[in-house]
Amino acid sequence: MARLQEIYKQNNLVQRAYDFSKQAHVGQKRKNGDPYFVHCAAAAESVAEWGLDEATIAAALLHDVVEDTPHTLEEIKNQFGEDVTFLVDGVTKISKVRYRGIEAKVENLRKFILYLSQDVRVILVKLADRLHNMKTLYAVPSQKQKRIALETMEIYAPLAYRLGMQKLSGELEDLAFPYLYPQEHKWLIENIKVRFEEREKYAQRLKPMIESEFKKNDITVSRIESRAKRYTSLYKKLLRYDMNIESIYDLVALRIIVPSVEDCYAALGIIHKMWPPLPHRFKDYVALPKANGYRSLHTTVFGPENKITEIQIKTEVMHNEAENGIAAHFAYHQAKDTKGYLERVAAVADKKELGWIQQLRQWQNSFTNPEDFLNSLKIDFFQDRILTLTPKGEVIDLPDGATPVDFAYQIHTEIGNQCSGAKVNGKIVALSHSLKSGDVVEIITQKTKHPSESWLNFVRTGSAKNHIKSALRRVMTTFAKKEPQSTEIKLVVQDRSGLLNEISEMIRRSHFNIQAVNNNLPIIKITCNLTPKEKTEKLLEKLKKLKEVKEANYRLV
Ligand code: MN
């Protein structure tokens, strides 16, 4: 609690929030027997370490007060002001979103949490809260353990990753892993531990070799550290490599921190002179950062004894950004030092990257001074999107102004085609109704229903438009086909003179109007006016009695 204690001494707001929360939770215990306040202080310690502002630290201290004590949001507002209250309220709201592992589109749920948060600081407090909950998950009943671990793995660890907080993301995954995959975790521990230790020793041996070589070449090294791969990411990688540990080269990687970007490339040159690199393993994430903003040079070399080793080279700024992501940017602005950030290489966004991450990154890149930065923390990049919910809680992402018909087609083409009505938040609405974020939408379907052309006037999504058009076309062609003009009788015969005349006569006597005869022996096709099915079948029976007629059938054309 070092950082928090330090701030407590200097900052009045944090001091008051600390004392208020401690008092509010007095007598309450956590499942593991700790006083409840330990949890609040741990969350606050995390956001303090990430370098966040006083309001966020206060909000972390107070984040469970409204939910779990008799104190109200109104009281928080009177005591701590709008900013803290907004953050506490935000955390409470997103805590109500539950992931049950059934939603088809987890991505939309992550977005929904961002949307509800409205301010990145809210998510950061939530992540700090979740981190401590995961550390004490052992004390919680096993059913609840599974749900919380799953939610952490699927929702919160990826959110942390998207915000560039790799260290936190990896930590959350590793905390969730044993609850979700106990067998696999056990296997991993048993099979990896020795190898980790061996590789660690090996990495330690390389350190002085690199240091002396760098000294000869006049390159300053800030520090060299070894980094053991995290269990969860190792497991994911093993799955891709048929569980073959030998093929994982970055079990323990060496991380070389140098003062400047130029030093990164110079250091890389020296490393490649010392030990030959593996072909195709070099990655320049400095010139081409990863989608979440990660920057570093990665190379894999044949080290001493021909052991394959991964080496990462980066600056202190890159390292801090990689570990703490968005929080690192926040810390720069706290210190009113925008330089490090502004010096960043313009990032090249991955084309496959999802739109909202791009927006998030543009938004991270767009501010130039601390005031702009604070304003930019508002999550407003959902302005042209709305996030609606199915009655089961699945989040459906739609463009602004979308209607229940767009929603229906987003769920399934058939639901769209058979859509006959809609309820929004329990009330019947017109199909052209404009949906809003947070709306719970229920679609009423009818099997016999077809899309109406008028829907094209109000739907907003291209996919709904296309589905409606193609459904309308299908209805048209079916309709056209259902209007036959004539009856065509087809006979297979053995010819003899006078047979065709005899057949024509029989057909005329049955009151059919012959329109055309196509004699292509042994097949004769006779087109008549449209006749009822029964009458046609009777005629066919008569025709079949002729011994030269081998086959007789008909169709409507
Ligand atoms: Mn909590």
Coordinates of C-alpha atoms and ligand atoms in Angstrom, one line a residue:
M1 CA 0.0 0.0 0.0
A2 CA 3.0 2.2 -0.4
R3 CA 1.8 4.5 -3.2
L4 CA -1.7 4.9 -1.6
Q5 CA -0.2 5.8 1.8
E6 CA 2.0 8.4 0.2
I7 CA -0.9 10.1 -1.6
Y8 CA -3.1 9.8 1.6
K9 CA -0.6 12.0 3.4
Q10 CA -0.6 14.7 0.7
N11 CA -4.1 14.7 -0.7
N12 CA -7.2 15.9 1.1
L13 CA -9.7 14.3 -1.2
V14 CA -8.0 10.9 -1.0
Q15 CA -7.7 11.2 2.7
R16 CA -11.4 11.9 3.2
A17 CA -12.5 9.1 0.8
Y18 CA -10.2 6.7 2.6
D19 CA -11.6 7.5 6.0
F20 CA -15.2 7.6 4.8
S21 CA -15.0 4.2 3.1
K22 CA -13.2 2.6 6.1
Q23 CA -15.9 3.9 8.4
A24 CA -18.7 2.9 6.0
H25 CA -17.5 -0.7 5.7
V26 CA -16.7 -1.2 9.3
G27 CA -17.8 -4.6 10.6
Q28 CA -18.2 -6.0 7.1
K29 CA -16.0 -9.0 6.1
R30 CA -14.8 -10.4 2.8
K31 CA -15.4 -14.1 2.1
N32 CA -11.8 -14.8 3.0
G33 CA -12.3 -13.2 6.5
D34 CA -10.5 -9.9 5.7
P35 CA -12.1 -6.7 6.8
Y36 CA -14.1 -5.4 3.7
F37 CA -12.1 -2.2 3.5
V38 CA -8.9 -4.2 2.5
H39 CA -10.6 -4.8 -0.9
C40 CA -11.3 -1.0 -1.4
A41 CA -7.8 -0.1 -0.4
A42 CA -6.3 -2.7 -2.8
A43 CA -8.4 -1.3 -5.7
A44 CA -7.3 2.2 -4.8
E45 CA -3.6 1.1 -4.6
S46 CA -3.8 -0.3 -8.1
V47 CA -5.2 2.9 -9.7
A48 CA -2.7 4.9 -7.7
E49 CA 0.2 2.7 -9.0
W50 CA -1.2 3.2 -12.6
G51 CA -0.7 6.9 -12.0
L52 CA -4.4 8.0 -12.1
D53 CA -5.8 11.2 -10.7
E54 CA -7.1 11.9 -7.2
A55 CA -10.8 11.6 -8.3
T56 CA -10.1 8.1 -9.6
I57 CA -8.3 7.0 -6.4
A58 CA -11.2 8.4 -4.3
A59 CA -13.7 6.6 -6.5
A60 CA -11.8 3.3 -6.1
L61 CA -11.9 3.7 -2.4
L62 CA -15.6 4.4 -2.5
H63 CA -16.6 2.0 -5.3
D64 CA -18.6 -0.4 -3.1
V65 CA -20.1 2.1 -0.6
V66 CA -23.4 2.7 -2.5
E67 CA -23.9 -1.0 -3.3
D68 CA -22.9 -2.5 0.0
T69 CA -23.5 0.1 2.8
P70 CA -26.5 2.3 3.7
H71 CA -24.8 5.4 2.3
T72 CA -26.4 6.8 -0.9
L73 CA -25.0 8.3 -4.1
E74 CA -26.5 11.6 -2.9
E75 CA -24.2 11.6 0.1
I76 CA -21.2 10.8 -2.0
K77 CA -22.1 13.8 -4.2
N78 CA -22.3 16.1 -1.2
Q79 CA -19.1 14.9 0.3
F80 CA -16.9 14.3 -2.7
G81 CA -18.4 16.2 -5.6
E82 CA -19.6 15.4 -9.1
D83 CA -16.5 13.9 -10.6
V84 CA -16.1 11.2 -7.9
T85 CA -19.8 10.5 -7.9
F86 CA -19.9 10.0 -11.6
L87 CA -17.1 7.5 -11.4
V88 CA -18.6 5.6 -8.5
D89 CA -22.0 5.5 -10.3
G90 CA -20.3 4.2 -13.5
V91 CA -18.6 1.4 -11.7
T92 CA -21.9 0.4 -10.0
K93 CA -23.6 0.4 -13.4
I94 CA -21.1 -1.8 -15.2
S95 CA -20.9 -4.2 -12.3
K96 CA -24.5 -5.1 -13.1
V97 CA -23.6 -6.4 -16.6
R98 CA -23.2 -10.1 -16.3
Y99 CA -21.5 -12.4 -18.7
R100 CA -23.0 -15.9 -18.6
G101 CA -21.0 -17.5 -21.3
I102 CA -23.9 -17.9 -23.7
E103 CA -23.8 -14.7 -25.7
A104 CA -22.7 -15.2 -29.3
K105 CA -21.1 -11.9 -29.6
V106 CA -18.8 -11.3 -26.6
E107 CA -17.3 -8.4 -28.5
N108 CA -20.5 -6.5 -28.3
L109 CA -20.7 -7.1 -24.5
R110 CA -17.2 -5.6 -24.2
K111 CA -18.4 -2.6 -26.2
F112 CA -21.5 -2.3 -24.0
I113 CA -19.4 -2.0 -20.9
L114 CA -17.3 0.7 -22.6
Y115 CA -20.5 2.5 -23.5
L116 CA -21.9 2.2 -20.0
S117 CA -18.7 3.5 -18.6
Q118 CA -18.7 6.7 -20.5
D119 CA -15.2 7.5 -19.1
V120 CA -12.1 5.4 -19.3
R121 CA -11.4 6.0 -15.6
V122 CA -14.6 4.0 -14.8
I123 CA -13.2 1.0 -16.5
L124 CA -9.9 1.4 -14.8
V125 CA -11.5 1.4 -11.4
K126 CA -13.6 -1.7 -12.5
L127 CA -10.4 -3.4 -13.6
A128 CA -8.7 -2.6 -10.3
D129 CA -11.8 -4.0 -8.5
R130 CA -11.7 -7.1 -10.6
L131 CA -8.0 -7.7 -10.1
H132 CA -8.4 -7.8 -6.3
N133 CA -11.6 -10.0 -6.6
M134 CA -9.6 -12.5 -8.7
K135 CA -6.8 -12.5 -6.1
T136 CA -9.3 -13.5 -3.4
L137 CA -11.5 -15.7 -5.6
Y138 CA -10.4 -18.9 -3.7
A139 CA -12.7 -17.9 -0.9
V140 CA -15.8 -17.7 -3.0
P141 CA -18.3 -20.6 -3.6
S142 CA -17.2 -22.7 -6.6
Q143 CA -20.3 -21.9 -8.8
K144 CA -19.6 -18.2 -8.5
Q145 CA -15.8 -18.8 -9.0
K146 CA -16.5 -20.2 -12.5
R147 CA -18.8 -17.3 -13.6
I148 CA -16.4 -14.6 -12.3
A149 CA -13.4 -16.4 -13.8
L150 CA -15.1 -16.8 -17.2
E151 CA -16.2 -13.1 -17.2
T152 CA -12.6 -12.1 -16.4
M153 CA -11.2 -14.2 -19.2
E154 CA -13.7 -13.2 -21.8
I155 CA -14.5 -9.6 -20.9
Y156 CA -12.1 -7.9 -18.6
A157 CA -8.8 -9.3 -19.6
P158 CA -9.5 -8.5 -23.3
L159 CA -10.7 -5.0 -22.3
A160 CA -7.5 -4.4 -20.4
Y161 CA -5.6 -5.7 -23.5
R162 CA -7.5 -3.3 -25.8
L163 CA -6.6 -0.4 -23.5
G164 CA -2.9 -1.5 -24.0
M165 CA -2.5 -2.7 -20.4
Q166 CA -0.7 -5.9 -21.2
K167 CA 0.6 -6.6 -17.7
L168 CA -2.9 -6.3 -16.1
S169 CA -4.5 -8.3 -19.0
G170 CA -2.0 -11.2 -18.5
E171 CA -2.3 -11.1 -14.8
L172 CA -6.1 -11.3 -15.0
E173 CA -5.9 -14.2 -17.4
D174 CA -3.4 -16.1 -15.2
L175 CA -5.7 -15.6 -12.2
A176 CA -8.7 -16.9 -14.1
F177 CA -7.0 -19.8 -15.8
P178 CA -6.9 -22.4 -12.9
Y179 CA -10.6 -21.9 -12.2
L180 CA -11.6 -22.5 -15.8
Y181 CA -9.1 -25.2 -16.8
P182 CA -8.0 -26.9 -13.6
Q183 CA -6.6 -30.0 -15.4
E184 CA -4.7 -28.1 -18.0
H185 CA -3.3 -25.8 -15.3
K186 CA -2.0 -28.7 -13.3
W187 CA -0.4 -30.2 -16.4
L188 CA 1.2 -26.9 -17.2
I189 CA 2.7 -26.5 -13.7
E190 CA 4.0 -30.0 -13.6
N191 CA 5.6 -29.8 -17.1
I192 CA 6.9 -26.3 -17.3
K193 CA 8.3 -25.4 -13.9
V194 CA 11.7 -27.1 -14.4
R195 CA 12.0 -25.7 -17.9
F196 CA 11.1 -22.2 -16.7
E197 CA 13.9 -22.4 -14.2
E198 CA 16.4 -23.8 -16.7
R199 CA 15.6 -21.0 -19.2
E200 CA 15.7 -18.4 -16.5
K201 CA 19.3 -19.5 -15.5
Y202 CA 20.3 -19.4 -19.2
A203 CA 18.9 -15.9 -19.7
Q204 CA 20.8 -14.7 -16.6
R205 CA 24.0 -16.1 -18.3
L206 CA 23.4 -14.0 -21.4
K207 CA 23.0 -10.7 -19.5
P208 CA 26.7 -10.0 -18.8
M209 CA 27.7 -11.1 -22.4
I210 CA 25.3 -8.5 -23.9
E211 CA 26.3 -5.8 -21.4
S212 CA 30.0 -6.1 -22.3
E213 CA 29.4 -6.2 -26.0
F214 CA 27.2 -3.1 -25.8
K215 CA 29.9 -1.3 -23.8
K216 CA 32.5 -2.0 -26.5
N217 CA 30.1 -0.5 -29.0
D218 CA 29.3 2.6 -26.9
I219 CA 25.6 1.7 -26.4
T220 CA 24.0 2.6 -23.1
V221 CA 21.7 -0.1 -21.7
S222 CA 19.2 1.1 -19.2
R223 CA 18.6 -2.4 -18.0
I224 CA 18.2 -6.0 -19.1
E225 CA 15.6 -8.2 -17.6
S226 CA 14.3 -11.7 -18.3
R227 CA 10.6 -12.2 -18.8
A228 CA 9.0 -15.5 -18.2
K229 CA 6.0 -16.2 -20.5
R230 CA 2.7 -16.2 -18.7
Y231 CA 0.8 -19.5 -18.2
T232 CA -2.3 -18.6 -20.1
S233 CA -0.5 -17.2 -23.1
L234 CA 1.9 -20.1 -23.0
Y235 CA -1.1 -22.5 -23.0
K236 CA -2.8 -20.8 -25.9
K237 CA 0.5 -21.0 -27.8
L238 CA 1.0 -24.7 -26.9
L239 CA -2.5 -25.4 -28.4
R240 CA -1.3 -24.0 -31.7
Y241 CA 1.9 -26.0 -31.5
D242 CA 0.4 -29.5 -30.7
M243 CA 1.4 -29.1 -27.1
N244 CA 5.1 -29.3 -28.1
I245 CA 7.1 -27.3 -25.5
E246 CA 10.3 -27.6 -27.6
S247 CA 8.8 -25.3 -30.3
I248 CA 8.1 -22.4 -27.9
Y249 CA 11.2 -20.2 -28.1
D250 CA 9.9 -17.4 -25.9
L251 CA 9.3 -19.4 -22.7
V252 CA 11.8 -16.9 -21.1
A253 CA 12.6 -13.9 -23.2
L254 CA 15.3 -11.3 -22.7
R255 CA 14.1 -7.7 -22.6
I256 CA 16.7 -5.0 -23.3
I257 CA 15.7 -1.5 -22.3
V258 CA 17.7 1.3 -24.1
P259 CA 17.4 5.1 -23.9
S260 CA 16.2 5.9 -27.5
V261 CA 14.6 4.6 -30.6
E262 CA 17.9 4.9 -32.4
D263 CA 19.5 2.8 -29.7
C264 CA 16.9 0.1 -30.3
Y265 CA 18.0 -0.4 -33.9
A266 CA 21.8 -0.2 -33.0
A267 CA 21.3 -2.7 -30.2
L268 CA 19.5 -5.0 -32.6
G269 CA 22.5 -4.8 -35.0
I270 CA 24.9 -5.9 -32.2
I271 CA 22.7 -8.7 -31.1
H272 CA 22.5 -10.1 -34.7
K273 CA 26.3 -9.8 -34.9
M274 CA 26.7 -11.8 -31.6
W275 CA 24.3 -14.5 -32.4
P276 CA 22.7 -15.4 -35.8
P277 CA 19.0 -14.6 -36.0
L278 CA 16.4 -17.2 -37.0
P279 CA 15.0 -16.2 -40.4
H280 CA 11.5 -14.8 -40.5
R281 CA 11.3 -14.3 -36.8
F282 CA 12.3 -10.6 -36.6
K283 CA 9.4 -8.3 -36.0
D284 CA 9.6 -4.5 -36.1
Y285 CA 6.7 -3.3 -34.0
V286 CA 8.4 0.1 -33.6
A287 CA 7.8 1.1 -37.2
L288 CA 4.5 -0.9 -37.3
P289 CA 3.0 -1.0 -33.9
K290 CA 0.4 -3.7 -33.0
A291 CA -3.3 -2.9 -33.0
N292 CA -3.3 -2.0 -29.3
G293 CA -0.3 0.3 -29.7
Y294 CA 2.4 -2.2 -28.6
R295 CA 5.9 -1.1 -29.8
S296 CA 9.1 -3.1 -29.6
L297 CA 11.7 -4.9 -31.7
H298 CA 11.5 -8.7 -31.4
T299 CA 14.1 -11.1 -32.7
T300 CA 14.9 -14.7 -32.1
V301 CA 18.5 -15.8 -32.2
F302 CA 20.7 -18.9 -31.9
G303 CA 22.4 -18.1 -28.5
P304 CA 25.3 -19.9 -26.9
E305 CA 25.1 -23.7 -27.2
N306 CA 22.7 -23.0 -30.1
K307 CA 19.8 -22.5 -27.8
I308 CA 17.0 -20.5 -29.4
T309 CA 16.2 -17.4 -27.4
E310 CA 13.8 -14.5 -28.0
I311 CA 15.0 -11.0 -27.4
Q312 CA 12.9 -7.9 -27.1
I313 CA 14.4 -4.4 -27.5
K314 CA 12.5 -1.3 -26.5
T315 CA 12.8 2.1 -24.8
E316 CA 11.6 2.8 -21.2
V317 CA 8.6 4.7 -22.7
M318 CA 7.6 1.8 -24.9
H319 CA 8.0 -0.6 -22.0
N320 CA 5.8 1.5 -19.7
E321 CA 3.2 1.9 -22.4
A322 CA 3.2 -1.9 -23.1
E323 CA 2.8 -2.7 -19.4
N324 CA 0.3 0.0 -18.5
G325 CA -1.2 1.2 -21.8
I326 CA -3.8 3.9 -21.4
A327 CA -2.9 4.4 -17.8
A328 CA 0.6 5.2 -18.9
H329 CA -0.7 8.0 -21.1
F330 CA -2.7 9.2 -18.2
A331 CA 0.3 9.3 -16.0
Y332 CA 2.2 11.4 -18.6
H333 CA -0.6 14.0 -18.5
Q334 CA -0.8 14.0 -14.8
A335 CA 2.8 15.0 -14.9
K336 CA 1.9 17.6 -17.5
D337 CA 4.6 16.1 -19.7
T338 CA 3.0 15.6 -23.1
K339 CA 6.3 15.3 -24.9
G340 CA 6.9 11.5 -24.5
Y341 CA 3.4 10.9 -25.9
L342 CA 3.6 13.4 -28.7
E343 CA 6.9 12.0 -29.9
R344 CA 5.2 8.8 -30.6
V345 CA 5.5 7.4 -34.1
A346 CA 2.2 7.7 -35.9
A347 CA 0.7 4.3 -35.5
V348 CA -0.3 2.4 -38.5
A349 CA -3.7 0.8 -37.8
D350 CA -4.3 -2.8 -38.8
K351 CA -6.9 -3.0 -41.5
K352 CA -8.5 -6.0 -40.0
E353 CA -8.7 -4.2 -36.7
L354 CA -12.3 -3.5 -35.5
G355 CA -13.6 -0.1 -36.1
W356 CA -14.1 0.8 -32.5
I357 CA -10.5 0.0 -31.5
Q358 CA -9.3 2.3 -34.3
Q359 CA -11.6 5.0 -32.9
L360 CA -10.2 4.4 -29.5
R361 CA -6.7 4.7 -30.8
Q362 CA -7.4 7.8 -32.9
W363 CA -9.0 9.2 -29.8
Q364 CA -5.8 8.4 -27.8
N365 CA -3.8 10.1 -30.4
S366 CA -5.9 13.2 -30.9
F367 CA -5.3 15.2 -27.7
T368 CA -2.5 17.7 -27.4
N369 CA -2.8 19.3 -23.9
P370 CA -4.0 18.0 -20.5
E371 CA -7.4 19.7 -20.7
D372 CA -8.1 18.1 -24.0
F373 CA -6.9 14.9 -22.6
L374 CA -9.4 15.0 -19.7
N375 CA -12.2 15.8 -22.1
S376 CA -11.1 13.0 -24.3
L377 CA -11.5 10.5 -21.5
K378 CA -15.2 10.7 -22.2
I379 CA -16.2 7.7 -24.3
D380 CA -18.0 9.4 -27.1
F381 CA -17.0 7.3 -30.0
F382 CA -20.3 5.4 -29.9
Q383 CA -22.1 8.5 -31.2
D384 CA -23.0 6.9 -34.5
R385 CA -23.6 3.4 -33.0
I386 CA -26.3 2.2 -30.7
L387 CA -26.1 -0.9 -28.5
T388 CA -29.4 -2.7 -27.9
L389 CA -30.2 -5.9 -26.1
T390 CA -32.2 -9.0 -26.8
P391 CA -34.5 -10.2 -23.9
K392 CA -31.7 -12.7 -23.0
G393 CA -29.2 -9.9 -22.6
E394 CA -27.2 -10.4 -25.8
V395 CA -25.9 -7.0 -27.1
I396 CA -26.7 -6.1 -30.7
D397 CA -24.6 -3.4 -32.3
L398 CA -26.5 -1.2 -34.7
P399 CA -26.1 2.2 -36.5
D400 CA -27.7 5.2 -35.1
G401 CA -31.4 5.4 -36.1
A402 CA -31.8 1.7 -36.6
T403 CA -35.3 0.2 -36.2
P404 CA -36.7 -3.1 -34.9
V405 CA -36.6 -4.5 -38.5
D406 CA -32.8 -3.9 -38.6
F407 CA -32.5 -5.5 -35.1
A408 CA -34.5 -8.5 -36.4
Y409 CA -32.3 -9.0 -39.4
Q410 CA -29.2 -8.6 -37.2
I411 CA -30.3 -11.6 -35.2
H412 CA -31.3 -13.9 -38.0
T413 CA -32.5 -13.5 -41.6
E414 CA -35.6 -15.6 -40.9
I415 CA -36.5 -13.5 -37.9
G416 CA -36.3 -10.4 -40.1
N417 CA -38.3 -12.0 -42.9
Q418 CA -41.0 -13.2 -40.5
C419 CA -41.0 -10.0 -38.3
S420 CA -44.6 -8.9 -37.7
G421 CA -44.2 -6.6 -34.7
A422 CA -41.8 -5.5 -31.9
K423 CA -41.7 -4.6 -28.2
V424 CA -39.2 -2.1 -26.9
N425 CA -38.7 -2.3 -23.1
G426 CA -41.9 -4.2 -22.9
K427 CA -44.1 -1.8 -25.0
I428 CA -45.4 -2.5 -28.5
V429 CA -43.8 -0.1 -31.0
A430 CA -44.1 0.5 -34.7
L431 CA -41.6 -1.4 -36.9
S432 CA -40.2 2.0 -38.0
H433 CA -39.5 3.0 -34.4
S434 CA -36.0 4.5 -33.8
L435 CA -34.1 2.4 -31.2
K436 CA -31.8 3.9 -28.5
S437 CA -28.8 2.5 -26.7
G438 CA -29.8 0.2 -23.8
D439 CA -33.2 -0.6 -25.3
V440 CA -34.3 -4.2 -24.8
V441 CA -35.9 -5.3 -28.0
E442 CA -38.2 -8.3 -28.5
I443 CA -39.3 -9.3 -32.1
I444 CA -42.7 -10.9 -32.7
T445 CA -42.6 -13.2 -35.6
Q446 CA -45.3 -14.9 -37.8
K447 CA -44.4 -17.9 -40.0
T448 CA -46.7 -16.7 -42.8
K449 CA -45.4 -13.1 -42.8
H450 CA -43.3 -11.7 -45.7
P451 CA -41.2 -8.5 -45.7
S452 CA -43.1 -5.4 -46.9
E453 CA -41.7 -3.1 -49.5
S454 CA -42.4 -0.2 -47.2
W455 CA -39.7 -1.4 -44.8
L456 CA -37.2 -0.2 -47.3
N457 CA -38.2 3.4 -46.4
F458 CA -37.0 3.2 -42.8
V459 CA -34.4 0.4 -42.4
R460 CA -30.8 1.7 -41.8
T461 CA -28.6 -1.3 -42.2
G462 CA -27.4 -2.4 -45.6
S463 CA -27.9 -6.1 -44.7
A464 CA -31.6 -5.5 -43.8
K465 CA -32.1 -3.7 -47.1
N466 CA -30.5 -6.6 -49.1
H467 CA -32.4 -9.2 -47.3
I468 CA -35.7 -7.4 -47.8
K469 CA -35.0 -6.9 -51.5
S470 CA -34.1 -10.5 -52.1
A471 CA -37.2 -11.7 -50.1
L472 CA -39.4 -9.5 -52.2
R473 CA -37.8 -10.8 -55.4
R474 CA -38.4 -14.4 -54.3
V475 CA -42.1 -13.6 -53.6
M476 CA -42.4 -12.1 -57.1
T477 CA -41.0 -15.1 -58.9
T478 CA -43.0 -17.6 -56.9
F479 CA -46.1 -15.5 -57.8
A480 CA -45.2 -15.5 -61.5
K481 CA -44.7 -19.3 -61.5
K482 CA -48.1 -19.8 -59.8
E483 CA -50.0 -18.5 -62.8
P484 CA -49.8 -21.3 -65.4
Q485 CA -51.4 -20.6 -68.8
S486 CA -52.0 -24.1 -70.1
T487 CA -52.0 -27.8 -69.6
E488 CA -49.3 -29.8 -71.4
I489 CA -49.9 -33.5 -71.9
K490 CA -46.9 -35.6 -72.6
L491 CA -47.2 -39.1 -74.1
V492 CA -44.6 -41.7 -74.9
V493 CA -46.0 -43.8 -77.8
Q494 CA -45.3 -46.6 -80.2
D495 CA -46.3 -45.1 -83.5
R496 CA -48.9 -46.5 -85.9
S497 CA -50.7 -44.7 -88.7
G498 CA -53.7 -42.7 -87.5
L499 CA -52.6 -42.8 -83.8
L500 CA -52.1 -39.0 -83.5
N501 CA -55.6 -38.4 -85.0
E502 CA -57.2 -40.8 -82.6
I503 CA -55.5 -39.2 -79.6
S504 CA -56.5 -35.7 -80.8
E505 CA -60.1 -36.8 -81.1
M506 CA -60.1 -38.3 -77.6
I507 CA -58.8 -35.1 -76.2
R508 CA -61.3 -32.9 -78.0
R509 CA -64.2 -35.2 -76.9
S510 CA -63.1 -34.6 -73.3
H511 CA -63.7 -30.8 -74.0
F512 CA -60.1 -29.8 -74.1
N513 CA -59.0 -27.0 -76.5
I514 CA -55.9 -28.1 -78.3
Q515 CA -53.5 -25.1 -78.7
A516 CA -50.5 -26.8 -80.1
V517 CA -49.1 -30.3 -81.0
N518 CA -45.5 -31.2 -80.8
N519 CA -44.8 -34.5 -82.5
N520 CA -41.3 -35.7 -81.8
L521 CA -41.8 -39.5 -81.8
P522 CA -41.8 -41.4 -79.6
I523 CA -42.7 -38.3 -77.5
I524 CA -45.9 -36.3 -78.3
K525 CA -46.6 -33.1 -76.4
I526 CA -50.0 -31.6 -76.7
T527 CA -50.7 -28.1 -75.2
C528 CA -54.3 -27.4 -74.3
N529 CA -56.2 -24.7 -72.5
L530 CA -55.8 -24.7 -68.7
T531 CA -58.0 -27.5 -67.3
P532 CA -58.8 -28.7 -63.7
K533 CA -56.6 -31.5 -62.3
E534 CA -59.4 -34.1 -62.0
K535 CA -60.5 -33.6 -65.6
T536 CA -56.9 -33.9 -66.8
E537 CA -56.3 -37.1 -64.8
K538 CA -59.5 -38.7 -66.2
L539 CA -58.3 -38.0 -69.7
L540 CA -54.9 -39.5 -69.0
E541 CA -56.5 -42.7 -67.7
K542 CA -58.5 -42.9 -71.0
L543 CA -55.3 -42.3 -73.1
K544 CA -53.4 -45.0 -71.2
K545 CA -56.0 -47.5 -72.3
L546 CA -54.7 -47.2 -75.8
K547 CA -52.1 -50.0 -76.1
E548 CA -49.7 -47.8 -78.1
V549 CA -49.5 -45.3 -75.2
K550 CA -46.7 -46.4 -72.9
E551 CA -46.6 -43.4 -70.7
A552 CA -48.9 -40.4 -70.0
N553 CA -48.5 -37.4 -67.8
Y554 CA -49.0 -33.7 -67.7
R555 CA -47.8 -30.4 -66.3
L556 CA -49.1 -26.9 -66.1
V557 CA -47.1 -24.4 -68.1
Ligands
MN1 MN -15.6 -4.3 -5.3

